[in-house]
Short mmCIF file of C-alpha atoms in Angstrom, two decimals:
data_model
loop_
_atom_site.label_atom_id
_atom_site.label_comp_id
_atom_site.label_asym_id
_atom_site.label_seq_id
_atom_site.Cartn_x
_atom_site.Cartn_y
_atom_site.Cartn_z
CA MET A 1 -24.86 -114.08 -17.37
CA THR A 2 -22.55 -116.98 -16.57
CA ALA A 3 -18.99 -115.93 -15.84
CA THR A 4 -15.95 -117.85 -17.01
CA THR A 5 -12.43 -118.16 -15.74
CA PRO A 6 -9.54 -116.80 -17.82
CA ALA A 7 -8.90 -120.39 -18.93
CA GLY A 8 -12.41 -120.60 -20.32
CA ARG A 9 -13.85 -122.91 -17.65
CA PRO A 10 -17.36 -122.17 -16.36
CA ALA A 11 -17.39 -120.30 -13.08
CA ILE A 12 -18.51 -122.15 -9.97
CA ALA A 13 -22.03 -121.51 -8.66
CA ASP A 14 -22.68 -118.00 -7.31
CA ASP A 15 -20.11 -116.58 -9.75
CA ARG A 16 -17.18 -118.14 -7.88
CA VAL A 17 -13.98 -118.59 -9.88
CA GLU A 18 -11.00 -120.86 -9.25
CA LEU A 19 -7.78 -121.70 -11.03
CA ALA A 20 -8.01 -124.41 -13.66
CA PRO A 21 -6.21 -127.70 -12.86
CA GLY A 22 -2.57 -127.61 -13.91
CA THR A 23 -2.41 -123.80 -14.11
CA VAL A 24 -1.17 -123.08 -10.57
CA PRO A 25 1.34 -120.24 -11.02
CA ALA A 26 4.93 -121.28 -10.43
CA ASP A 27 6.71 -117.91 -10.06
CA PRO A 28 8.07 -118.09 -6.47
CA ARG A 29 8.44 -114.30 -6.29
CA PHE A 30 4.68 -113.85 -6.15
CA VAL A 31 3.26 -117.12 -4.84
CA ASN A 32 3.00 -119.14 -1.67
CA ASP A 33 0.25 -121.30 -0.24
CA ASP A 34 -1.26 -118.41 1.78
CA LEU A 35 -1.55 -116.11 -1.25
CA LEU A 36 -3.09 -118.60 -3.68
CA PRO A 37 -6.89 -118.51 -4.13
CA VAL A 38 -8.88 -120.44 -1.54
CA PRO A 39 -10.36 -123.52 -3.27
CA VAL A 40 -14.12 -123.32 -3.72
CA GLU A 41 -14.72 -126.28 -1.42
CA ARG A 42 -13.00 -124.39 1.42
CA ARG A 43 -15.09 -121.24 1.01
CA ARG A 44 -17.51 -122.13 3.80
CA TRP A 45 -18.07 -119.00 5.90
CA THR A 46 -21.80 -118.31 6.25
CA THR A 47 -23.83 -115.18 7.02
CA TYR A 48 -23.60 -116.01 10.71
CA ASN A 49 -19.82 -116.37 10.58
CA PHE A 50 -19.42 -112.89 9.06
CA THR A 51 -21.95 -111.38 11.46
CA ALA A 52 -20.20 -112.98 14.43
CA LEU A 53 -16.86 -111.74 13.10
CA TRP A 54 -18.10 -108.16 13.11
CA VAL A 55 -19.81 -108.47 16.47
CA GLY A 56 -16.55 -109.75 17.92
CA MET A 57 -14.50 -107.01 16.27
CA ALA A 58 -16.88 -104.13 17.01
CA HIS A 59 -17.20 -104.89 20.71
CA ASN A 60 -13.76 -103.95 21.95
CA ILE A 61 -12.14 -101.41 24.22
CA PRO A 62 -10.79 -98.98 21.55
CA SER A 63 -14.20 -98.81 19.82
CA TRP A 64 -15.74 -98.21 23.25
CA MET A 65 -13.24 -95.39 23.70
CA LEU A 66 -14.33 -93.92 20.35
CA ALA A 67 -17.88 -93.39 21.57
CA SER A 68 -17.01 -92.46 25.13
CA GLY A 69 -14.32 -90.14 23.75
CA LEU A 70 -17.00 -88.20 21.87
CA VAL A 71 -18.83 -87.67 25.16
CA ALA A 72 -15.58 -86.54 26.72
CA LEU A 73 -15.17 -84.07 23.84
CA GLY A 74 -18.52 -82.48 24.69
CA MET A 75 -21.21 -84.38 22.76
CA ASP A 76 -24.29 -85.75 24.48
CA TRP A 77 -25.28 -89.39 23.99
CA LYS A 78 -27.59 -88.68 21.03
CA GLN A 79 -24.91 -86.77 19.12
CA ALA A 80 -22.28 -89.43 19.78
CA VAL A 81 -24.49 -92.33 18.70
CA LEU A 82 -25.64 -90.45 15.58
CA THR A 83 -22.03 -89.73 14.59
CA ILE A 84 -20.95 -93.35 14.96
CA ALA A 85 -24.05 -94.82 13.30
CA LEU A 86 -23.65 -92.55 10.26
CA ALA A 87 -19.93 -93.32 10.00
CA ASN A 88 -20.50 -97.07 9.96
CA VAL A 89 -23.24 -96.89 7.38
CA ILE A 90 -20.86 -94.89 5.17
CA VAL A 91 -17.88 -97.21 5.62
CA LEU A 92 -20.05 -100.28 4.96
CA LEU A 93 -20.27 -99.39 1.24
CA PRO A 94 -16.53 -99.64 0.43
CA MET A 95 -16.42 -102.68 2.72
CA LEU A 96 -18.96 -104.50 0.54
CA LEU A 97 -17.40 -103.30 -2.72
CA THR A 98 -13.88 -104.50 -1.95
CA GLY A 99 -15.22 -107.60 -0.21
CA HIS A 100 -16.85 -108.78 -3.45
CA ALA A 101 -13.59 -110.11 -4.87
CA GLY A 102 -13.15 -112.46 -1.90
CA PRO A 103 -15.96 -114.97 -2.50
CA LYS A 104 -15.66 -114.62 -6.28
CA TYR A 105 -11.91 -115.24 -6.68
CA GLY A 106 -10.80 -116.48 -3.26
CA ILE A 107 -7.90 -113.99 -3.14
CA PRO A 108 -6.58 -111.88 -0.23
CA PHE A 109 -6.22 -108.10 -0.26
CA PRO A 110 -2.57 -107.84 -1.42
CA VAL A 111 -3.32 -110.07 -4.43
CA LEU A 112 -6.40 -108.00 -5.31
CA ALA A 113 -4.20 -104.88 -5.13
CA ARG A 114 -1.96 -106.35 -7.84
CA ALA A 115 -4.68 -105.68 -10.42
CA SER A 116 -4.50 -101.91 -9.82
CA PHE A 117 -0.97 -101.29 -8.48
CA GLY A 118 0.91 -104.05 -10.31
CA LEU A 119 2.53 -107.22 -8.99
CA ARG A 120 5.33 -105.30 -7.32
CA GLY A 121 3.42 -102.08 -6.78
CA ALA A 122 0.87 -103.94 -4.61
CA ASN A 123 3.50 -103.89 -1.88
CA LEU A 124 2.88 -100.12 -1.48
CA PRO A 125 -0.75 -100.37 -0.25
CA ALA A 126 0.00 -103.69 1.45
CA LEU A 127 2.80 -102.21 3.55
CA ILE A 128 0.73 -99.11 4.39
CA ARG A 129 -2.08 -101.37 5.55
CA ALA A 130 0.37 -103.62 7.39
CA GLY A 131 1.98 -100.67 9.16
CA VAL A 132 -1.38 -99.37 10.33
CA ALA A 133 -2.38 -102.85 11.49
CA CYS A 134 0.87 -103.27 13.43
CA ALA A 135 0.19 -99.99 15.20
CA TRP A 136 -3.37 -101.06 15.99
CA PHE A 137 -2.11 -104.42 17.20
CA GLY A 138 0.21 -102.67 19.60
CA ILE A 139 -2.54 -100.31 20.81
CA GLN A 140 -4.96 -103.16 21.44
CA THR A 141 -2.34 -105.32 23.13
CA TRP A 142 -1.26 -102.47 25.41
CA ILE A 143 -4.89 -101.72 26.34
CA GLY A 144 -5.58 -105.42 26.95
CA GLY A 145 -2.46 -105.87 29.07
CA GLN A 146 -3.18 -102.67 30.96
CA GLY A 147 -6.73 -103.84 31.63
CA VAL A 148 -5.49 -107.13 33.04
CA PHE A 149 -2.97 -105.25 35.19
CA ILE A 150 -5.51 -102.81 36.64
CA LEU A 151 -8.06 -105.48 37.43
CA LEU A 152 -5.55 -107.90 38.94
CA ASP A 153 -4.25 -105.06 41.11
CA LYS A 154 -7.78 -104.56 42.42
CA VAL A 155 -8.22 -108.29 43.09
CA PHE A 156 -4.84 -109.08 44.70
CA GLY A 157 -3.41 -105.65 45.57
CA GLY A 158 0.17 -104.47 45.37
CA TRP A 159 0.67 -104.82 41.61
CA ALA A 160 0.86 -101.07 41.06
CA GLU A 161 3.52 -100.72 43.77
CA ALA A 162 5.93 -103.17 42.11
CA SER A 163 9.41 -101.95 41.17
CA ARG A 164 9.53 -100.00 37.92
CA VAL A 165 11.16 -100.85 34.60
CA GLY A 166 11.14 -98.20 31.87
CA GLY A 167 8.85 -96.01 33.94
CA GLN A 168 6.19 -98.71 34.41
CA PRO A 169 5.70 -101.41 37.09
CA TRP A 170 7.29 -104.68 36.00
CA THR A 171 3.95 -106.36 36.67
CA LEU A 172 2.37 -104.22 33.92
CA TRP A 173 5.05 -105.33 31.47
CA LEU A 174 4.38 -108.94 32.53
CA CYS A 175 0.65 -108.59 31.77
CA PHE A 176 1.48 -106.96 28.44
CA VAL A 177 3.87 -109.77 27.40
CA LEU A 178 1.52 -112.57 28.50
CA PHE A 179 -1.38 -111.01 26.63
CA TRP A 180 0.82 -110.58 23.55
CA ALA A 181 1.85 -114.26 23.65
CA LEU A 182 -1.74 -115.43 24.06
CA GLU A 183 -2.82 -113.54 20.93
CA LEU A 184 -0.06 -115.03 18.79
CA ALA A 185 -0.80 -118.52 20.13
CA VAL A 186 -4.42 -118.26 18.94
CA ILE A 187 -3.57 -116.98 15.46
CA HIS A 188 -0.83 -119.61 15.10
CA ARG A 189 -3.59 -122.22 14.91
CA GLY A 190 -5.00 -120.67 11.73
CA MET A 191 -8.15 -119.10 10.30
CA GLU A 192 -10.50 -121.97 11.19
CA THR A 193 -9.62 -121.54 14.86
CA LEU A 194 -10.29 -117.82 14.49
CA ARG A 195 -13.75 -118.54 13.02
CA ARG A 196 -14.69 -120.80 15.93
CA PHE A 197 -13.32 -118.31 18.49
CA GLU A 198 -15.34 -115.41 17.04
CA ASN A 199 -18.54 -117.49 17.10
CA TRP A 200 -18.61 -117.71 20.92
CA ALA A 201 -16.65 -114.55 21.75
CA ALA A 202 -19.19 -112.25 20.09
CA PRO A 203 -22.21 -112.96 22.36
CA PHE A 204 -20.00 -113.11 25.47
CA VAL A 205 -18.71 -109.57 24.96
CA ILE A 206 -22.25 -108.23 24.45
CA VAL A 207 -23.25 -109.71 27.79
CA GLY A 208 -20.20 -108.12 29.44
CA ALA A 209 -21.09 -104.67 28.09
CA LEU A 210 -24.71 -105.02 29.26
CA VAL A 211 -23.53 -106.02 32.74
CA LEU A 212 -21.39 -102.86 32.92
CA LEU A 213 -24.42 -100.77 31.87
CA VAL A 214 -26.62 -102.34 34.56
CA TRP A 215 -23.93 -101.72 37.19
CA VAL A 216 -23.36 -98.04 36.38
CA SER A 217 -27.14 -97.49 36.05
CA ALA A 218 -27.59 -98.84 39.55
CA LYS A 219 -24.83 -96.56 40.83
CA ALA A 220 -26.43 -93.56 39.09
CA GLY A 221 -29.91 -94.37 40.41
CA GLY A 222 -31.42 -95.46 37.09
CA LEU A 223 -31.14 -94.61 33.40
CA GLY A 224 -32.48 -91.09 33.85
CA PRO A 225 -29.20 -89.48 34.96
CA LEU A 226 -27.39 -91.25 32.09
CA LEU A 227 -29.71 -89.71 29.50
CA ASP A 228 -29.90 -86.27 31.08
CA GLN A 229 -26.23 -85.32 30.66
CA PRO A 230 -26.36 -82.25 28.39
CA SER A 231 -24.27 -81.57 25.32
CA LYS A 232 -21.52 -79.00 25.83
CA LEU A 233 -21.59 -78.24 22.10
CA GLY A 234 -25.27 -77.84 21.28
CA TRP A 235 -26.30 -78.19 17.64
CA GLY A 236 -24.93 -74.88 16.45
CA ALA A 237 -21.58 -73.39 15.54
CA ASP A 238 -19.69 -75.27 18.25
CA PHE A 239 -20.95 -78.68 17.14
CA TRP A 240 -19.94 -78.92 13.48
CA PRO A 241 -16.18 -78.26 13.90
CA VAL A 242 -16.14 -81.30 16.19
CA PHE A 243 -18.64 -83.40 14.24
CA PHE A 244 -16.91 -83.58 10.84
CA PRO A 245 -13.41 -84.57 11.99
CA ALA A 246 -15.03 -86.94 14.49
CA LEU A 247 -17.11 -88.50 11.68
CA MET A 248 -13.96 -89.01 9.59
CA GLY A 249 -12.26 -90.50 12.64
CA MET A 250 -15.12 -92.95 13.16
CA ILE A 251 -14.92 -93.95 9.47
CA ALA A 252 -11.15 -94.27 9.74
CA PHE A 253 -11.53 -96.74 12.59
CA TRP A 254 -12.76 -99.39 10.12
CA ALA A 255 -11.14 -97.93 6.99
CA THR A 256 -8.43 -100.51 7.60
CA LEU A 257 -10.90 -103.37 7.12
CA SER A 258 -12.47 -101.70 4.08
CA LEU A 259 -9.17 -102.50 2.34
CA ASN A 260 -8.35 -105.98 3.56
CA ILE A 261 -11.85 -107.40 4.02
CA PRO A 262 -11.10 -109.83 1.12
CA ASP A 263 -8.73 -111.55 3.59
CA PHE A 264 -11.93 -112.79 5.26
CA THR A 265 -14.52 -112.82 2.47
CA ARG A 266 -12.25 -115.13 0.44
CA PHE A 267 -13.53 -117.86 2.77
CA GLY A 268 -17.18 -116.91 2.08
CA ALA A 269 -19.68 -119.40 0.71
CA GLY A 270 -20.94 -116.72 -1.67
CA GLN A 271 -21.77 -113.05 -2.14
CA ARG A 272 -25.01 -113.34 -0.17
CA ALA A 273 -23.10 -114.54 2.90
CA GLN A 274 -20.62 -111.67 2.90
CA VAL A 275 -23.15 -108.95 2.00
CA TRP A 276 -25.78 -109.94 4.57
CA GLY A 277 -23.22 -110.91 7.18
CA GLN A 278 -21.43 -107.56 7.00
CA THR A 279 -24.63 -105.52 6.73
CA LEU A 280 -26.13 -107.22 9.77
CA GLY A 281 -22.84 -107.21 11.65
CA LEU A 282 -21.07 -103.86 11.20
CA PRO A 283 -23.44 -100.86 11.42
CA THR A 284 -25.91 -102.49 13.81
CA THR A 285 -23.40 -103.79 16.35
CA MET A 286 -21.20 -100.69 16.24
CA THR A 287 -24.26 -98.50 16.85
CA LEU A 288 -25.46 -100.72 19.70
CA PHE A 289 -22.02 -100.76 21.27
CA ALA A 290 -21.74 -97.00 20.84
CA LEU A 291 -25.06 -96.59 22.63
CA LEU A 292 -23.88 -98.80 25.48
CA SER A 293 -20.57 -96.98 25.81
CA VAL A 294 -22.00 -93.46 25.77
CA LEU A 295 -24.69 -94.42 28.26
CA VAL A 296 -22.09 -95.90 30.58
CA THR A 297 -19.77 -92.91 30.14
CA SER A 298 -22.65 -90.50 30.77
CA GLY A 299 -23.48 -92.56 33.83
CA SER A 300 -19.91 -92.31 35.07
CA GLN A 301 -20.18 -88.54 34.73
CA ALA A 302 -23.36 -88.59 36.82
CA VAL A 303 -21.77 -90.84 39.47
CA TYR A 304 -18.21 -89.51 39.67
CA GLY A 305 -18.60 -85.94 38.48
CA ALA A 306 -16.46 -86.42 35.34
CA PRO A 307 -16.75 -88.82 32.38
CA VAL A 308 -14.60 -91.96 32.71
CA TRP A 309 -13.97 -92.81 29.05
CA ASP A 310 -11.78 -95.87 29.70
CA PRO A 311 -14.01 -98.89 30.51
CA VAL A 312 -11.18 -100.69 32.30
CA ALA A 313 -10.65 -97.76 34.65
CA LEU A 314 -14.40 -97.64 35.23
CA ALA A 315 -14.65 -101.38 35.92
CA ALA A 316 -11.75 -101.07 38.37
CA LYS A 317 -13.97 -98.86 40.53
CA ALA A 318 -16.12 -101.87 41.39
CA ASP A 319 -15.62 -103.30 44.88
CA ASN A 320 -16.98 -106.78 44.16
CA VAL A 321 -14.39 -109.50 43.48
CA PHE A 322 -16.71 -111.51 41.24
CA GLY A 323 -17.51 -108.40 39.23
CA LEU A 324 -13.83 -107.63 38.82
CA LEU A 325 -13.05 -111.15 37.63
CA PHE A 326 -15.95 -111.05 35.18
CA ALA A 327 -14.66 -107.71 33.88
CA LEU A 328 -11.18 -109.22 33.53
CA VAL A 329 -12.44 -112.11 31.39
CA THR A 330 -14.54 -109.71 29.29
CA VAL A 331 -11.50 -107.50 28.65
CA LEU A 332 -9.48 -110.55 27.59
CA VAL A 333 -12.11 -111.91 25.22
CA ALA A 334 -13.04 -108.54 23.71
CA THR A 335 -9.47 -107.53 22.99
CA LEU A 336 -8.41 -110.94 21.70
CA SER A 337 -11.45 -111.04 19.42
CA VAL A 338 -10.77 -107.80 17.59
CA ASN A 339 -7.00 -107.75 17.70
CA ILE A 340 -6.46 -111.15 16.15
CA ALA A 341 -9.09 -110.71 13.43
CA ALA A 342 -8.53 -107.06 12.53
CA ASN A 343 -4.84 -106.50 13.20
CA VAL A 344 -2.95 -109.77 12.71
CA VAL A 345 -4.62 -111.45 9.72
CA SER A 346 -4.07 -108.52 7.36
CA PRO A 347 -0.38 -107.76 7.98
CA ALA A 348 0.38 -111.48 7.97
CA TYR A 349 -0.88 -111.67 4.38
CA ASP A 350 0.62 -108.30 3.47
CA LEU A 351 4.09 -109.27 4.67
CA ALA A 352 3.78 -112.62 2.93
CA ASN A 353 3.09 -110.71 -0.30
CA LEU A 354 6.34 -108.77 0.22
CA ALA A 355 8.54 -111.89 0.23
CA PRO A 356 6.47 -115.04 -0.44
CA LYS A 357 9.51 -117.35 -0.41
CA LEU A 358 10.60 -116.22 3.06
CA ILE A 359 7.40 -115.15 4.84
CA GLY A 360 4.31 -117.26 5.34
CA PHE A 361 1.13 -116.38 7.22
CA ARG A 362 2.44 -117.44 10.64
CA THR A 363 5.81 -115.69 10.18
CA GLY A 364 3.99 -112.53 9.11
CA ALA A 365 1.87 -112.71 12.27
CA LEU A 366 5.00 -112.95 14.42
CA ILE A 367 6.57 -109.93 12.68
CA THR A 368 3.34 -108.01 13.30
CA GLY A 369 3.57 -108.84 16.98
CA VAL A 370 7.15 -107.60 17.24
CA VAL A 371 6.53 -104.34 15.32
CA GLY A 372 3.41 -103.70 17.39
CA VAL A 373 5.57 -103.61 20.52
CA VAL A 374 8.39 -101.52 19.02
CA ILE A 375 6.14 -98.57 18.11
CA MET A 376 5.38 -97.85 21.81
CA PRO A 377 1.59 -97.85 21.34
CA TRP A 378 0.68 -96.36 24.72
CA LYS A 379 1.41 -92.86 23.41
CA LEU A 380 -1.34 -92.95 20.74
CA THR A 381 -4.25 -93.26 23.19
CA ALA A 382 -3.04 -90.67 25.67
CA THR A 383 -5.94 -88.24 25.00
CA PRO A 384 -9.21 -88.31 23.00
CA GLU A 385 -7.88 -85.49 20.78
CA LEU A 386 -4.71 -87.37 19.85
CA TYR A 387 -6.56 -90.67 19.41
CA ILE A 388 -9.51 -89.47 17.32
CA PHE A 389 -8.28 -86.40 15.44
CA THR A 390 -4.55 -86.97 14.91
CA TRP A 391 -4.08 -90.75 14.73
CA LEU A 392 -7.41 -91.75 13.13
CA GLY A 393 -7.51 -88.67 10.90
CA LEU A 394 -4.11 -89.39 9.37
CA VAL A 395 -4.81 -93.12 8.99
CA GLY A 396 -8.22 -92.47 7.45
CA GLY A 397 -6.85 -90.12 4.79
CA LEU A 398 -4.22 -92.59 3.55
CA LEU A 399 -6.46 -95.65 3.66
CA GLY A 400 -9.32 -93.85 1.97
CA THR A 401 -6.96 -93.04 -0.91
CA VAL A 402 -6.04 -96.71 -1.36
CA ALA A 403 -9.70 -97.76 -1.13
CA GLY A 404 -10.63 -95.33 -3.90
CA ILE A 405 -8.08 -96.91 -6.25
CA LEU A 406 -9.14 -100.48 -5.45
CA ILE A 407 -12.83 -99.70 -5.96
CA ALA A 408 -12.20 -97.75 -9.16
CA ASP A 409 -10.09 -100.52 -10.67
CA TYR A 410 -12.29 -103.47 -9.70
CA TRP A 411 -15.73 -101.95 -10.33
CA LEU A 412 -15.37 -99.04 -12.77
CA VAL A 413 -12.41 -100.11 -14.91
CA ARG A 414 -12.58 -103.92 -14.94
CA ARG A 415 -16.25 -104.42 -14.00
CA THR A 416 -15.27 -107.20 -11.52
CA VAL A 417 -13.55 -109.30 -14.23
CA LEU A 418 -9.97 -110.30 -13.35
CA ASP A 419 -7.45 -112.59 -15.00
CA LEU A 420 -6.91 -114.85 -11.99
CA GLU A 421 -3.78 -116.52 -13.33
CA GLY A 422 -2.36 -113.15 -14.37
CA LEU A 423 -2.37 -111.97 -10.75
CA TYR A 424 0.50 -114.41 -10.08
CA ARG A 425 2.60 -114.09 -13.27
CA ALA A 426 5.22 -111.52 -14.23
CA ASP A 427 4.37 -112.08 -17.90
CA GLY A 428 0.68 -111.35 -17.30
CA PRO A 429 -1.49 -108.27 -17.81
CA TYR A 430 -0.79 -106.76 -14.37
CA TRP A 431 2.95 -106.30 -14.77
CA TYR A 432 2.57 -102.78 -16.20
CA ARG A 433 6.03 -101.10 -16.05
CA GLY A 434 8.49 -103.21 -14.11
CA GLY A 435 5.69 -104.52 -11.90
CA TRP A 436 4.32 -101.04 -11.06
CA ASN A 437 1.28 -99.23 -12.43
CA PRO A 438 2.29 -95.53 -12.69
CA VAL A 439 -1.37 -94.48 -12.79
CA ALA A 440 -2.07 -96.04 -9.38
CA VAL A 441 1.05 -94.48 -7.87
CA LEU A 442 0.10 -91.04 -9.21
CA ALA A 443 -3.50 -91.36 -8.00
CA PHE A 444 -2.26 -92.43 -4.57
CA ALA A 445 0.18 -89.52 -4.34
CA VAL A 446 -2.40 -86.91 -5.37
CA GLY A 447 -5.17 -88.34 -3.20
CA GLY A 448 -2.85 -88.75 -0.23
CA ILE A 449 -1.56 -85.18 -0.38
CA LEU A 450 -5.07 -83.76 -0.65
CA ALA A 451 -6.30 -85.96 2.21
CA VAL A 452 -3.57 -85.46 4.80
CA GLY A 453 -1.59 -82.46 3.56
CA GLY A 454 -3.65 -80.09 5.67
CA SER A 455 -3.40 -82.18 8.85
CA HIS A 456 -3.20 -79.94 11.88
CA SER A 457 -3.33 -80.17 15.65
CA ALA A 458 -5.01 -78.10 18.31
CA PRO A 459 -2.49 -76.20 20.42
CA GLY A 460 -0.47 -78.60 22.53
CA THR A 461 -2.34 -81.75 21.46
CA GLY A 462 -0.40 -83.29 18.59
CA PRO A 463 2.59 -83.41 16.28
CA PHE A 464 1.24 -81.26 13.42
CA PRO A 465 1.50 -77.46 12.98
CA GLU A 466 -1.60 -75.59 14.10
CA ASP A 467 -2.17 -74.25 10.57
CA GLY A 468 -1.53 -77.60 8.84
CA LEU A 469 1.41 -79.26 7.11
CA ILE A 470 0.37 -77.53 3.87
CA PRO A 471 -1.65 -74.53 5.08
CA PHE A 472 -3.83 -73.99 2.01
CA LEU A 473 -5.03 -77.65 2.26
CA GLU A 474 -6.10 -77.23 5.88
CA PRO A 475 -9.84 -76.89 5.00
CA LEU A 476 -9.73 -80.43 3.55
CA ALA A 477 -8.11 -82.01 6.61
CA ASP A 478 -11.38 -82.55 8.49
CA TYR A 479 -12.69 -84.62 5.56
CA GLY A 480 -9.52 -86.63 4.93
CA TRP A 481 -11.03 -90.08 4.29
CA ALA A 482 -13.72 -88.78 1.91
CA VAL A 483 -11.28 -86.46 0.09
CA GLY A 484 -8.69 -89.21 -0.38
CA LEU A 485 -11.22 -91.77 -1.60
CA ALA A 486 -12.97 -89.42 -4.03
CA ALA A 487 -9.80 -87.86 -5.46
CA SER A 488 -7.99 -91.15 -6.09
CA LEU A 489 -11.10 -92.86 -7.47
CA LEU A 490 -11.83 -90.11 -10.00
CA LEU A 491 -8.22 -89.61 -11.08
CA TYR A 492 -7.47 -93.33 -11.41
CA THR A 493 -10.63 -94.02 -13.40
CA ALA A 494 -10.04 -91.10 -15.77
CA LEU A 495 -6.39 -92.00 -16.48
CA MET A 496 -6.98 -95.73 -16.86
CA ARG A 497 -9.87 -95.25 -19.25
CA ARG A 498 -7.66 -93.08 -21.45
CA GLY A 499 -5.08 -95.88 -21.75
CA THR A 500 -5.12 -99.40 -23.09
CA ALA A 501 -4.60 -100.76 -19.57
CA ALA A 502 -8.29 -100.19 -18.93
CA ARG A 503 -9.26 -103.13 -21.14
CA SER A 504 -9.78 -106.20 -18.99
CA PRO A 505 -7.76 -109.17 -20.27
CA ALA A 506 -10.74 -111.46 -19.82
CA ARG A 507 -13.03 -109.20 -21.82
CA SER A 508 -10.56 -108.63 -24.65
CA ARG A 509 -10.15 -112.32 -25.47
#
């Protein structure tokens, strides 16, 4: 069936839709150049571009720490790889579903959210996503700066003994600031520069990870000791209480991108490019990288007597200057690759959606950089328990709730048919009540409470009560992402189908 635009024009090939000439929305409260649909002729990203994007984003230090953290929590390499592989297959589905609107309409995530939350209400999920991205940006920047600091200290010596500012050597703060500035300089050049950077960064990081594996294998006397490290949990009663929250944590790691993936797929040449590119890029590369990281971490346990879950700390144990410099460049490229793509692009668009007249893409990126420093990100990666269970568990529950609403609205309520012009007009079909859709707000509140209301911490490991914020919801806490997504999807669909808002404007003409 051939699709049509709201203005009645035939859709572009591959079901791609663009605004009709002369209908560019003029309401400055909801429009700027970065939020308007990407013209069809500029939707050029291919399968390789999306695959390279995911390879570049998956191969980074925090995702390494996910897998190695599971080993540190007691899993063996088979259990850790299985957990991560399953999580990334699961999260791929919402990634593809929300990504569909990108190539079809050329719109970013905050504009897509207007269809379900309303033109003003879209700021709610956009700011949640932006806040999470700012935190991730700070975490990645701190890890990148810390990696540079550790490795330069090994090469030149004396960096760690520098005078201290705020409890840290001033040389560490210098590395942190320089790394921060480098990231913003790259993103300032725009999305095309990002595409070209990801194309060559992706294979380089894979080579760096393989080199680290070869090095630790040689230190351990071969692959045998890496594979022989036993599980401390077994496959019985001790395993499952760790497995399920860890699985939700692994899903939560990319739950951010399952919301704002239209920020990238809007540049796609078609649905085939984004579907195949993401399918080839996400689960395969994350599983491969997980395998590399758990093998290296198991090897570190065999060599040093305890698992070294931080790859920078492990690389710093090398006594070869060339190896240290190679590790330094790999740290730089890996962290730049993921941080710019995953944690700057989204909040830049989200903040632009908040105040289009005042904030453009580049201004939003700068705000992201500042907020990422203010949150003091070094505290969030202090331990595997805090990183995986507390931080990722809470983030996953909230983002899963938003994803459920977006998927329900786009696929189940509107069947992928949007009034493109209406997404930018206060007099259009997505204004609801004062710019807010009460159904979406209610579904978000219910799903969010169910998902994170039972959040709890092990004794002495986090900020939540041991029996949960809302004790009777504690059994749901280990499944936060899945609970939030399912609850909000079902509730939103049921309430919208009962009301007239469920009728798509394009279908009712």
